Coordinates of C-alpha atoms and ligand atoms in Angstrom, one line a residue:
M257 CA -18.6 26.7 -60.8
R258 CA -15.3 28.2 -62.1
F259 CA -12.1 27.4 -60.4
F260 CA -10.6 30.5 -58.7
A261 CA -7.0 29.4 -58.2
H262 CA -5.9 32.1 -55.8
S263 CA -8.8 34.4 -55.5
R264 CA -10.0 35.6 -52.0
E265 CA -13.4 34.2 -53.0
R266 CA -12.1 30.7 -53.4
S267 CA -10.1 30.9 -50.1
F268 CA -13.2 32.3 -48.4
L269 CA -15.5 29.6 -49.7
K270 CA -13.2 26.7 -48.9
C271 CA -12.3 28.0 -45.5
E272 CA -15.9 28.6 -44.6
K273 CA -16.2 24.8 -44.3
V274 CA -12.8 24.2 -42.8
G275 CA -13.6 26.9 -40.2
A276 CA -16.8 25.1 -39.3
N277 CA -14.7 22.0 -38.7
F278 CA -12.3 23.8 -36.5
A279 CA -15.2 25.3 -34.6
R280 CA -16.5 21.8 -34.0
Q281 CA -13.1 20.8 -32.7
F282 CA -12.8 23.8 -30.5
N283 CA -16.2 23.2 -29.0
T284 CA -14.7 20.5 -26.9
F285 CA -11.8 22.5 -25.7
P286 CA -11.6 25.9 -24.0
V287 CA -10.0 28.4 -26.2
R288 CA -8.6 31.6 -24.6
L289 CA -10.9 34.5 -25.4
R290 CA -7.8 36.7 -25.5
Y291 CA -6.4 34.7 -28.3
A292 CA -9.6 35.0 -30.3
R293 CA -9.8 38.7 -29.8
N294 CA -6.3 39.4 -30.7
A295 CA -6.6 37.4 -33.8
N296 CA -8.1 40.2 -35.8
Y297 CA -7.7 38.3 -39.1
V298 CA -10.5 36.1 -37.9
G299 CA -13.6 37.1 -39.7
K300 CA -16.4 37.1 -37.3
F301 CA -17.0 35.1 -34.1
A302 CA -20.2 34.8 -32.3
T303 CA -19.6 33.5 -28.8
W304 CA -21.7 32.3 -26.1
Q305 CA -21.3 30.6 -22.7
G306 CA -18.2 32.6 -21.9
H307 CA -16.7 31.7 -18.6
K308 CA -13.8 33.2 -16.7
G309 CA -12.0 34.3 -19.9
H310 CA -12.5 31.0 -21.6
L311 CA -14.8 30.3 -24.5
N312 CA -16.7 27.1 -24.0
C313 CA -18.1 27.3 -27.5
L314 CA -17.3 29.2 -30.6
K315 CA -19.3 29.6 -33.7
F316 CA -17.3 30.5 -36.8
N317 CA -19.5 32.2 -39.3
S318 CA -16.7 32.9 -41.7
F319 CA -13.1 32.2 -41.7
S320 CA -10.0 33.3 -43.6
R321 CA -7.5 30.7 -44.8
K322 CA -4.7 32.4 -42.8
C323 CA -6.8 32.2 -39.7
V324 CA -7.4 28.5 -40.2
K325 CA -3.6 28.0 -40.4
R326 CA -3.0 30.1 -37.4
L327 CA -5.5 28.3 -35.3
G328 CA -4.2 25.0 -36.4
D329 CA -0.7 26.1 -35.5
W330 CA -1.9 27.2 -32.1
M331 CA -3.7 23.9 -31.4
E332 CA -0.6 21.9 -32.4
R333 CA 1.7 24.2 -30.4
Y334 CA -0.6 24.0 -27.4
A335 CA -0.7 20.2 -27.6
R336 CA 3.1 19.9 -28.1
N337 CA 4.0 22.4 -25.3
S338 CA 1.5 21.2 -22.9
G339 CA 2.7 17.7 -23.6
R340 CA 6.3 18.6 -22.8
L341 CA 5.3 20.6 -19.8
L342 CA 3.0 17.9 -18.6
A343 CA 5.6 15.2 -19.1
K344 CA 8.2 17.2 -17.1
G345 CA 5.5 18.1 -14.5
V346 CA 4.3 14.5 -14.2
I347 CA 7.8 13.2 -13.6
L348 CA 8.6 15.9 -11.1
F349 CA 5.3 15.6 -9.4
A350 CA 5.5 11.8 -9.3
L351 CA 9.0 12.1 -7.7
V352 CA 7.9 14.6 -5.2
L353 CA 4.6 12.7 -4.5
T354 CA 6.4 9.4 -4.1
A355 CA 8.9 10.9 -1.7
L356 CA 6.2 12.7 0.2
V357 CA 3.9 9.7 0.4
G358 CA 6.9 7.5 1.3
T359 CA 8.0 9.8 4.1
I360 CA 4.5 10.3 5.4
T361 CA 3.6 6.6 5.2
T362 CA 6.9 5.6 6.9
S363 CA 6.5 8.1 9.7
V364 CA 2.8 7.0 10.1
I365 CA 3.9 3.4 10.3
R366 CA 6.8 4.2 12.6
E367 CA 4.5 6.3 14.8
F368 CA 2.0 3.4 14.8
E369 CA 4.7 0.9 15.8
Q370 CA 5.8 3.3 18.6
E371 CA 2.3 3.6 19.7
K372 CA 2.0 -0.2 19.9
Q373 CA 5.3 -0.4 21.9
R374 CA 4.0 2.3 24.3
D375 CA 0.9 0.3 24.8
I376 CA 2.9 -2.8 25.5
D377 CA 5.3 -1.0 27.8
A378 CA 2.3 0.4 29.7
G379 CA 0.7 -3.0 29.9
L380 CA 3.9 -4.7 31.2
A381 CA 4.5 -1.9 33.7
S382 CA 0.9 -2.3 35.0
L383 CA 1.2 -6.1 35.1
G384 CA 4.6 -5.9 36.9
A385 CA 3.1 -3.5 39.5
K386 CA 0.2 -5.8 40.2
I387 CA 2.5 -8.9 40.6
T388 CA 4.8 -6.9 42.9
S389 CA 1.8 -5.7 45.0
R390 CA 0.4 -9.2 45.4
V391 CA 3.9 -10.6 46.3
D392 CA 4.3 -7.7 48.8
T393 CA 1.1 -8.6 50.5
Y394 CA 2.1 -12.3 50.8
R395 CA 5.6 -11.3 52.1
I396 CA 4.2 -9.0 54.7
F397 CA 1.8 -11.7 55.9
S398 CA 4.5 -14.4 56.0
H399 CA 6.8 -12.0 57.9
F400 CA 4.1 -11.5 60.4
V401 CA 3.5 -15.2 60.8
Y402 CA 7.2 -15.9 61.1
V403 CA 7.7 -13.3 63.8
E404 CA 4.4 -14.1 65.7
T405 CA 4.4 -17.9 65.7
I406 CA 7.5 -19.5 64.2
H407 CA 10.4 -17.6 65.6
T408 CA 9.1 -18.2 69.1
E409 CA 10.9 -19.8 72.1
P410 CA 9.0 -23.2 72.1
V411 CA 9.7 -23.7 68.3
V412 CA 13.4 -22.6 68.7
A413 CA 13.7 -25.0 71.6
L414 CA 12.3 -27.9 69.5
L415 CA 14.6 -27.1 66.6
R416 CA 17.6 -26.8 68.8
Q417 CA 17.0 -30.4 69.9
A418 CA 16.1 -31.7 66.5
K419 CA 19.3 -30.4 64.9
D420 CA 21.6 -33.0 66.5
A421 CA 19.0 -35.7 67.5
D422 CA 18.9 -39.3 66.2
T423 CA 16.2 -40.4 63.8
A424 CA 13.8 -41.6 66.4
A425 CA 14.1 -38.5 68.5
Q426 CA 13.8 -36.4 65.4
Q427 CA 10.6 -38.2 64.6
A428 CA 9.2 -37.3 68.0
L429 CA 10.3 -33.7 67.7
R430 CA 8.8 -33.6 64.2
E431 CA 5.4 -34.7 65.5
Q432 CA 5.6 -32.1 68.3
L433 CA 6.5 -29.4 65.9
Y434 CA 3.6 -30.5 63.6
L435 CA 1.1 -30.3 66.5
K436 CA 2.4 -27.0 67.7
L437 CA 2.3 -25.2 64.3
Q438 CA -0.7 -27.0 62.8
P439 CA -2.9 -24.0 63.6
T440 CA -0.4 -21.7 62.1
F441 CA -0.3 -23.8 58.9
E442 CA -4.1 -23.8 58.8
R443 CA -4.1 -20.0 59.2
L444 CA -1.6 -19.7 56.3
Q445 CA -3.7 -22.0 54.2
Q446 CA -6.7 -19.8 54.8
H447 CA -4.7 -17.0 53.3
D448 CA -3.8 -19.1 50.3
F449 CA -0.3 -20.1 51.4
R450 CA 0.5 -23.7 50.4
Q451 CA 3.7 -24.6 52.2
L452 CA 5.3 -24.4 55.6
H453 CA 8.5 -26.4 55.3
F454 CA 11.3 -26.8 57.9
H455 CA 14.8 -27.9 56.9
L456 CA 17.7 -28.8 59.0
P457 CA 21.1 -26.9 58.7
N458 CA 22.5 -29.9 56.8
G459 CA 20.0 -29.4 54.0
E460 CA 17.6 -32.3 55.0
S461 CA 13.9 -31.8 54.7
F462 CA 12.6 -32.0 58.3
L463 CA 8.9 -31.3 58.1
R464 CA 6.6 -30.5 55.2
F465 CA 3.3 -29.5 56.6
H466 CA 1.6 -30.2 53.3
R467 CA 3.2 -33.7 53.2
P468 CA 4.3 -34.6 56.7
D469 CA 5.2 -38.1 55.7
K470 CA 7.7 -37.0 53.1
F471 CA 11.0 -35.9 54.8
G472 CA 14.6 -36.7 55.1
D473 CA 15.5 -35.9 51.5
Y474 CA 18.5 -33.7 50.8
L475 CA 17.4 -30.3 49.4
F476 CA 20.5 -28.2 48.9
D477 CA 21.0 -29.6 45.4
V478 CA 17.5 -28.7 44.2
R479 CA 16.4 -25.9 46.5
E480 CA 18.8 -23.0 46.0
T481 CA 16.7 -20.7 48.2
V482 CA 17.1 -23.1 51.1
R483 CA 20.8 -23.5 50.6
R484 CA 21.3 -19.8 50.4
A485 CA 19.2 -19.0 53.4
S486 CA 21.2 -21.6 55.3
T487 CA 24.7 -20.6 54.2
E488 CA 24.2 -16.9 53.9
R489 CA 22.0 -16.9 57.1
R490 CA 19.6 -14.4 55.7
F491 CA 16.1 -14.1 54.4
I492 CA 15.9 -15.3 50.8
E493 CA 12.8 -15.0 48.5
G494 CA 11.9 -15.7 45.0
F495 CA 10.1 -18.0 42.6
E496 CA 11.5 -21.5 42.6
E497 CA 10.6 -24.9 41.1
G498 CA 10.7 -27.6 43.8
R499 CA 10.7 -31.4 43.9
I500 CA 6.9 -31.5 43.9
F501 CA 5.6 -27.9 43.3
N502 CA 6.9 -24.6 42.2
G503 CA 6.0 -21.5 44.2
Y504 CA 7.0 -18.1 45.3
R505 CA 9.0 -18.8 48.4
F506 CA 10.0 -16.8 51.5
V507 CA 12.8 -18.7 53.3
Y508 CA 13.9 -17.6 56.8
P509 CA 17.0 -18.8 58.7
I510 CA 16.1 -19.7 62.3
L511 CA 19.0 -18.5 64.4
D512 CA 19.8 -18.9 68.1
D513 CA 22.5 -16.6 69.3
G514 CA 24.0 -16.6 65.8
E515 CA 23.8 -20.4 65.5
L516 CA 21.7 -21.8 62.7
L517 CA 19.1 -24.2 64.0
A518 CA 17.0 -24.6 60.8
T519 CA 15.5 -22.8 57.9
V520 CA 11.8 -22.5 57.3
E521 CA 10.0 -21.8 54.1
V522 CA 6.6 -20.2 53.8
S523 CA 5.4 -20.2 50.2
I524 CA 2.5 -19.6 47.9
S525 CA 1.8 -21.5 44.7
M526 CA 1.7 -19.8 41.4
A527 CA -1.9 -20.9 41.1
T528 CA -2.6 -18.7 44.1
L529 CA -0.8 -15.8 42.6
V530 CA -2.4 -16.1 39.2
R531 CA -5.8 -16.6 40.7
S532 CA -5.4 -13.5 42.9
L533 CA -4.2 -11.5 39.9
L534 CA -7.1 -12.7 37.8
E535 CA -9.5 -11.5 40.4
I536 CA -8.2 -7.9 40.0
Y537 CA -7.5 -8.4 36.2
H538 CA -11.0 -8.1 34.9
D539 CA -10.3 -7.8 31.2
A540 CA -7.3 -10.2 30.8
D541 CA -6.6 -13.9 30.9
L542 CA -3.4 -15.0 32.6
Y543 CA -1.4 -18.1 31.7
F544 CA 1.6 -19.2 33.8
M545 CA 4.2 -21.3 31.9
I546 CA 7.5 -22.6 33.1
R547 CA 10.6 -23.6 31.2
K548 CA 10.7 -27.3 30.5
D549 CA 14.4 -27.7 31.5
V550 CA 13.8 -26.0 34.8
V551 CA 11.0 -28.5 35.7
Q552 CA 12.9 -31.5 34.4
E553 CA 15.9 -30.6 36.5
K554 CA 14.1 -30.4 39.8
L555 CA 10.9 -32.4 39.8
F556 CA 10.5 -35.9 41.3
D557 CA 9.9 -38.2 38.3
D558 CA 6.6 -39.3 39.8
E559 CA 5.4 -35.7 40.0
L560 CA 5.7 -34.9 36.3
S561 CA 2.0 -35.3 35.8
N562 CA 1.7 -31.9 37.6
Y563 CA 2.6 -30.3 34.3
S564 CA 1.4 -30.4 30.7
Q565 CA 2.7 -29.1 27.4
S566 CA 2.1 -25.3 27.0
F567 CA 0.2 -24.5 23.7
I568 CA 1.9 -21.1 23.7
A569 CA 5.4 -22.3 23.3
T570 CA 7.0 -25.7 22.8
D571 CA 9.8 -25.2 25.4
Y572 CA 7.4 -24.4 28.1
L573 CA 5.0 -26.3 30.4
F574 CA 1.8 -25.3 32.0
D575 CA 1.5 -25.9 35.7
N576 CA -1.8 -28.0 35.8
E577 CA -2.6 -26.7 39.1
V578 CA -2.4 -23.1 37.9
Y579 CA -4.2 -23.8 34.7
G580 CA -6.9 -26.0 36.4
D581 CA -7.3 -23.6 39.3
A582 CA -7.5 -20.5 37.2
M583 CA -9.6 -22.0 34.4
P584 CA -13.0 -20.8 35.6
L585 CA -11.6 -17.3 35.4
I586 CA -10.2 -17.7 31.9
K587 CA -12.2 -15.6 29.5
Y588 CA -11.1 -16.9 26.2
P589 CA -10.5 -20.6 27.1
Y590 CA -10.4 -22.1 23.7
L591 CA -9.3 -19.1 21.7
L592 CA -5.6 -19.3 22.3
H593 CA -5.7 -23.1 22.3
Q594 CA -7.1 -23.0 18.7
H595 CA -5.0 -20.2 17.4
A596 CA -1.7 -20.8 19.2
H597 CA 0.1 -20.8 15.8
V598 CA -0.3 -17.0 15.6
L599 CA 2.3 -16.9 18.4
D600 CA 5.0 -18.6 16.2
A601 CA 6.3 -15.2 15.5
I602 CA 7.3 -14.6 19.2
A603 CA 9.7 -17.6 19.4
P604 CA 12.9 -15.4 19.2
Q605 CA 11.6 -13.0 21.9
L606 CA 10.7 -16.0 24.1
A607 CA 14.2 -17.2 23.8
S608 CA 15.5 -13.9 25.0
G609 CA 13.8 -14.4 28.4
S610 CA 12.9 -10.7 28.8
N611 CA 9.6 -8.9 29.0
F612 CA 7.9 -8.3 25.7
G613 CA 4.5 -7.8 24.1
H614 CA 2.8 -8.9 20.9
F615 CA -0.4 -8.0 19.1
A616 CA -2.3 -10.7 17.1
T617 CA -5.6 -10.8 15.4
L618 CA -7.7 -13.8 16.3
E619 CA -11.2 -14.3 14.7
G620 CA -11.3 -10.7 13.6
K621 CA -10.4 -9.2 17.0
T622 CA -7.1 -7.8 18.1
Y623 CA -5.5 -9.2 21.2
R624 CA -2.6 -7.9 23.2
F625 CA -0.2 -10.5 24.6
L626 CA 2.1 -9.5 27.4
F627 CA 4.9 -11.8 28.4
F628 CA 6.1 -11.0 31.8
A629 CA 9.3 -12.8 32.8
I630 CA 9.2 -14.6 36.1
T631 CA 12.7 -14.7 37.6
N632 CA 14.1 -16.9 40.3
H633 CA 15.9 -15.7 43.4
L634 CA 19.0 -15.1 41.3
D635 CA 17.1 -13.0 38.9
E636 CA 17.3 -15.6 36.1
Q637 CA 14.2 -15.9 34.0
V638 CA 12.6 -19.3 34.5
A639 CA 8.9 -18.8 33.6
Y640 CA 6.5 -16.4 32.0
L641 CA 3.2 -15.0 33.1
V642 CA 1.3 -14.4 29.9
S643 CA -1.5 -11.9 29.8
V644 CA -4.0 -12.0 26.9
E645 CA -6.3 -9.1 26.5
Q646 CA -8.6 -7.8 23.8
S647 CA -7.1 -4.6 22.6
N648 CA -9.6 -1.9 21.8
N649 CA -6.9 0.6 22.1
L650 CA -5.0 -0.8 19.2
D651 CA -8.2 -1.0 17.1
V652 CA -8.7 2.7 17.7
I653 CA -5.1 3.5 17.0
S654 CA -5.0 1.2 14.0
N655 CA -8.3 2.7 12.6
A656 CA -6.9 6.2 13.0
Y657 CA -3.6 5.3 11.2
T658 CA -5.4 3.3 8.6
G659 CA -7.6 6.4 8.0
V660 CA -4.5 8.6 7.6
I661 CA -2.8 6.1 5.2
G662 CA -6.1 5.6 3.3
L663 CA -6.4 9.4 2.9
I664 CA -2.9 9.6 1.6
V665 CA -3.6 6.9 -0.9
L666 CA -6.9 8.5 -1.9
V667 CA -5.3 11.9 -2.4
T668 CA -2.4 10.2 -4.4
L669 CA -4.9 8.4 -6.6
L670 CA -6.9 11.5 -7.1
V671 CA -3.9 13.5 -8.2
F672 CA -2.8 10.7 -10.5
L673 CA -6.4 10.5 -11.8
I674 CA -6.4 14.3 -12.5
L675 CA -3.0 13.9 -14.3
A676 CA -4.3 10.9 -16.3
V677 CA -7.4 12.9 -17.4
Q678 CA -5.2 15.8 -18.3
E679 CA -2.9 13.5 -20.2
R680 CA -5.9 12.0 -22.0
N681 CA -7.2 15.4 -22.9
R682 CA -3.8 16.4 -24.1
R683 CA -3.6 13.3 -26.3
R684 CA -7.1 14.0 -27.6
L685 CA -6.2 17.6 -28.4
K686 CA -3.0 16.5 -30.1
L687 CA -5.0 14.0 -32.2
L688 CA -7.6 16.6 -33.0
A689 CA -4.9 19.1 -33.8
A690 CA -3.6 16.6 -36.4
T691 CA -6.8 15.1 -37.6
D692 CA -9.5 16.3 -40.0
T693 CA -12.8 15.6 -38.1
L694 CA -14.9 14.9 -41.2
T695 CA -12.7 12.4 -43.0
K696 CA -10.4 11.4 -40.1
L697 CA -7.4 11.9 -42.4
S698 CA -4.5 14.0 -41.3
N699 CA -5.2 17.7 -41.6
R700 CA -3.2 20.4 -43.2
N701 CA -1.0 21.1 -40.2
R702 CA -0.1 17.5 -39.8
F703 CA 0.6 17.3 -43.5
I704 CA 3.0 20.3 -43.3
H705 CA 4.7 18.6 -40.3
V706 CA 5.2 15.3 -42.2
F707 CA 6.3 17.2 -45.3
S708 CA 9.0 19.0 -43.4
R709 CA 10.3 15.7 -41.9
E710 CA 10.2 13.9 -45.3
S711 CA 11.8 16.8 -47.2
Q712 CA 14.7 16.8 -44.8
K713 CA 15.1 13.1 -45.1
C714 CA 14.9 13.5 -48.9
Q715 CA 17.7 16.1 -48.8
R716 CA 19.8 14.0 -46.5
N717 CA 19.5 10.7 -48.5
D718 CA 19.2 12.3 -51.9
E719 CA 15.8 10.8 -52.5
N720 CA 12.7 11.9 -54.4
L721 CA 9.5 13.2 -53.0
V722 CA 6.2 13.9 -54.8
V723 CA 3.2 15.9 -53.8
A724 CA -0.2 15.2 -55.5
M725 CA -3.1 17.7 -55.1
I726 CA -6.5 16.1 -55.6
D727 CA -9.7 18.1 -56.2
I728 CA -13.2 16.7 -56.8
D729 CA -14.7 17.8 -60.1
H730 CA -17.9 19.8 -59.9
F731 CA -18.3 19.1 -56.3
K732 CA -20.5 22.1 -55.9
R733 CA -23.1 20.3 -58.0
V734 CA -23.0 17.4 -55.6
N735 CA -23.8 19.7 -52.7
D736 CA -26.4 21.6 -54.7
T737 CA -28.1 18.5 -55.9
Y738 CA -28.0 16.2 -52.9
G739 CA -27.3 18.6 -50.1
H740 CA -24.3 19.1 -47.8
N741 CA -24.7 15.8 -45.8
V742 CA -24.4 13.7 -48.9
G743 CA -21.4 15.9 -50.0
D744 CA -19.8 15.1 -46.6
E745 CA -20.4 11.4 -47.2
V746 CA -18.8 11.6 -50.6
L747 CA -15.7 13.3 -49.0
R748 CA -15.5 10.5 -46.4
E749 CA -15.9 7.7 -49.0
L750 CA -13.3 9.3 -51.3
S751 CA -10.8 9.6 -48.4
L752 CA -11.1 5.9 -47.8
L753 CA -10.7 5.2 -51.5
I754 CA -7.5 7.3 -51.8
R755 CA -6.1 5.9 -48.6
R756 CA -6.7 2.3 -49.9
H757 CA -4.6 3.0 -53.0
L758 CA -1.6 4.4 -51.2
K759 CA 1.3 2.7 -49.4
G760 CA 1.7 2.7 -45.6
T761 CA 4.6 5.1 -46.0
D762 CA 2.5 7.6 -48.0
T763 CA 0.5 10.4 -46.3
V764 CA -2.8 11.7 -47.4
A765 CA -4.4 14.7 -45.8
R766 CA -7.4 16.9 -46.3
W767 CA -6.0 20.1 -47.6
G768 CA -9.3 21.9 -47.2
G769 CA -12.8 21.8 -48.6
E770 CA -13.0 19.1 -51.3
E771 CA -9.2 19.2 -51.8
F772 CA -6.9 16.4 -50.7
V773 CA -3.1 16.2 -50.8
C774 CA -0.8 13.2 -51.0
L775 CA 2.8 12.9 -50.1
L776 CA 4.7 10.0 -51.7
P777 CA 8.2 9.5 -50.3
E778 CA 11.0 7.9 -52.5
T779 CA 8.9 8.6 -55.6
N780 CA 9.7 10.8 -58.6
E781 CA 7.2 12.7 -60.8
P782 CA 6.6 10.0 -63.4
Q783 CA 6.1 7.4 -60.7
G784 CA 3.8 9.8 -58.8
L785 CA 1.8 10.4 -62.0
R786 CA 1.2 6.6 -62.3
V787 CA 0.0 6.4 -58.7
A788 CA -2.2 9.4 -59.2
D789 CA -3.7 8.1 -62.4
K790 CA -4.4 4.8 -60.7
I791 CA -6.3 6.7 -58.0
R792 CA -8.1 8.7 -60.6
R793 CA -9.2 5.6 -62.4
Q794 CA -10.3 3.8 -59.3
V795 CA -12.4 6.9 -58.3
A796 CA -13.9 7.2 -61.7
A797 CA -14.8 3.5 -61.6
H798 CA -16.2 3.6 -58.1
K799 CA -20.0 3.9 -57.6
F800 CA -20.5 6.3 -54.7
E801 CA -23.6 5.9 -52.5
V802 CA -26.4 8.2 -53.5
V803 CA -24.4 10.3 -56.1
G804 CA -23.1 7.4 -58.2
R805 CA -20.1 8.4 -60.2
I806 CA -17.8 11.3 -59.6
T807 CA -14.4 12.2 -61.0
I808 CA -11.3 13.9 -59.6
S809 CA -8.5 15.9 -61.1
I810 CA -4.9 15.6 -59.8
G811 CA -1.9 17.8 -60.1
V812 CA 1.5 16.2 -59.4
A813 CA 4.8 18.0 -58.6
Q814 CA 8.2 16.7 -57.4
Y815 CA 10.0 18.3 -54.5
Q816 CA 13.1 20.2 -55.6
R817 CA 16.3 20.7 -53.7
D818 CA 15.9 24.5 -53.8
D819 CA 12.3 24.5 -52.4
H820 CA 12.6 26.3 -49.2
N821 CA 9.3 25.2 -47.8
I822 CA 6.1 23.4 -48.8
D823 CA 4.5 26.4 -50.5
A824 CA 6.7 26.1 -53.6
V825 CA 5.9 22.4 -54.3
I826 CA 2.2 22.9 -53.4
E827 CA 2.0 25.8 -55.8
R828 CA 3.5 23.7 -58.6
A829 CA 1.0 20.9 -57.9
D830 CA -1.8 23.4 -57.6
K831 CA -0.9 24.8 -61.1
A832 CA -0.8 21.3 -62.6
L833 CA -4.2 20.7 -61.0
Y834 CA -5.5 24.0 -62.3
R835 CA -4.4 23.0 -65.8
A836 CA -6.0 19.5 -65.4
K837 CA -9.3 21.2 -64.5
Q838 CA -9.0 23.7 -67.4
T839 CA -8.3 20.9 -69.9
G840 CA -11.3 18.8 -69.1
R841 CA -11.1 17.4 -65.6
N842 CA -11.0 13.7 -64.6
K843 CA -7.3 14.1 -65.5
V844 CA -3.8 13.8 -64.0
L845 CA -1.1 16.3 -65.0
G846 CA 2.4 16.7 -63.8
W847 CA 4.2 20.0 -63.3
H848 CA 6.7 19.1 -66.0
E849 CA 3.9 18.5 -68.5
L850 CA 2.7 22.1 -68.3
Ligands
LIG616 N1 -20.3 18.8 -48.3 C1 -19.2 19.5 -48.2 N2 -18.9 20.4 -49.1 C2 -17.8 21.2 -49.0 C3 -16.9 21.0 -48.0 N3 -15.9 21.9 -48.1 C4 -16.1 22.5 -49.3 N4 -17.3 22.1 -49.8 C5 -17.9 22.5 -51.0 O1 -17.1 22.2 -52.2 C6 -17.5 23.1 -53.2 C7 -16.3 23.5 -54.0 O2 -16.8 24.2 -55.1 P1 -15.8 24.8 -56.1 O3 -14.6 25.3 -55.4 O4 -16.6 25.8 -56.8 O5 -15.4 23.7 -57.0 P2 -16.2 22.5 -57.7 O6 -17.7 22.7 -57.7 O7 -15.7 21.2 -57.2 O8 -15.7 22.7 -59.2 P3 -14.3 22.4 -59.8 O9 -13.4 22.3 -58.7 O10 -14.0 23.6 -60.6 O11 -14.5 21.1 -60.5 C8 -18.3 24.2 -52.6 O12 -19.7 24.1 -52.9 C9 -18.1 24.0 -51.1 O13 -19.2 24.5 -50.3 C10 -17.2 20.1 -47.0 O14 -16.5 19.9 -46.0 N5 -18.4 19.4 -47.1

């Protein structure tokens, strides 16, 4: 067919194919219907699958060259603008989201920690109330016994004599006292009391009902409660380690007309207290542990076997009696023993000696540990009552908070996923806007963009720049003979061939139809002609699949300083190409050769 350089027919025919390519590209992206309608220079659109003002698919039956350019421009602008907007939006959004997620997560974690603390405080308050109520019960009973049977005339009379008697007389009085109060001691024992112990005003042990044979030892050094009851002449109570046992002690001064005759102690062991607490504490285990230094300071050396190392903390001892006594009631007997290391974290709090709590996960279950400080009569912490309880509360709370945090993470991920998909689409659109779908070469818009950059560089550095327009000779015959698919294949094969013979800094684009354009930076026209001729020769020598040999014609033009835009140099290259076609095809001609 004849070559119509600038006729409408040529534009129409070439753009028919280009339009189809754009239509293919647009099929994957929504194009605003408004844009298509306003673009009245567009020949004819047949649309289907319209949805909310967007076209999901466009079919381009015919297309004008101008339209191709406008649509290409639109795609590029869309990709560029949406890219800028998206980048700004993503940064802003990421900042806001990070701040938001950070704030929410911090407050959720803080709330969770507060919730845990509230749970611990409630547990400690409840444990404290139970201990107090048990001690109150024992105190009331011991008061009753003291008033009813101890502070009675016969006992006072005995003690009055014993105070100043010699050793032999004291022994006789001791035996009398023992016989007199043996029923009282038995009654006390029935109510879980362990000790009934009389002391003389000088601090000597007079009669231990639980060890009647052990007396005469001086107690003021080791038994502060006794010394205070004696010297302050008032009732003293509190937990205290003794020479043999520890216990919760109620110490009464026995006075006769203001004169101190003796002191008497009624006490319960901690084993009793723990056991009685365990009876009402159905869900928890209780461990009593006492500070090592407190025990070592007071205990008779031969009584050290009453204690063993606590597996909860190295500085503490278990009272064997408590532990042994309470053992049948312990619900998780081996659990803590085997996982004591989880409590390493509590060492600093233990050292503080105050009440505290701790949550730990053992064998997949959450346990709440409460450390209730046991203080002596001077309010100094000397031991801990440790409660261990499986905490369903915390599991519920923790599940709720995990759910909230999980939701936040999920929403965040979802948002970032949406942004990532958008970004991928934007990149795809950008690529599509710059790529010719058939040959995968740059398209006209991309070429114009590169040209503008290179021409500015060329102006700045005073360099040369060459444009070569390539057109396949008699390509219509290829299509007519072998069909469009084979024609397409030829275009693809030719693109590869051209690309292979250009440098990495050169650009080759599909200008439209069977026309290609090359941009050769730092090249003048004679050099450009040599490159173009090499391409022409390689193409002529190449055996294309199906069609065999084809030839190309090339028009070469150098960029001139007074070229305002690409059109001028393209026009010159086009003219040279036209002349090459006119003068026999399979030819390379430069603008200066015309
Ligand atoms: N297969 C295929 N053909 C195309 C494509 N774009 C344009 N064409 C065809 O290329 C042919 C170009 O024909 P003409 O412009 O008449 O030029 P020609 O036959 O190459 O003849 P000369 O250029 O004069 O040597 C037309 O038949 C177009 O249909 C395309 O993408 N694929």
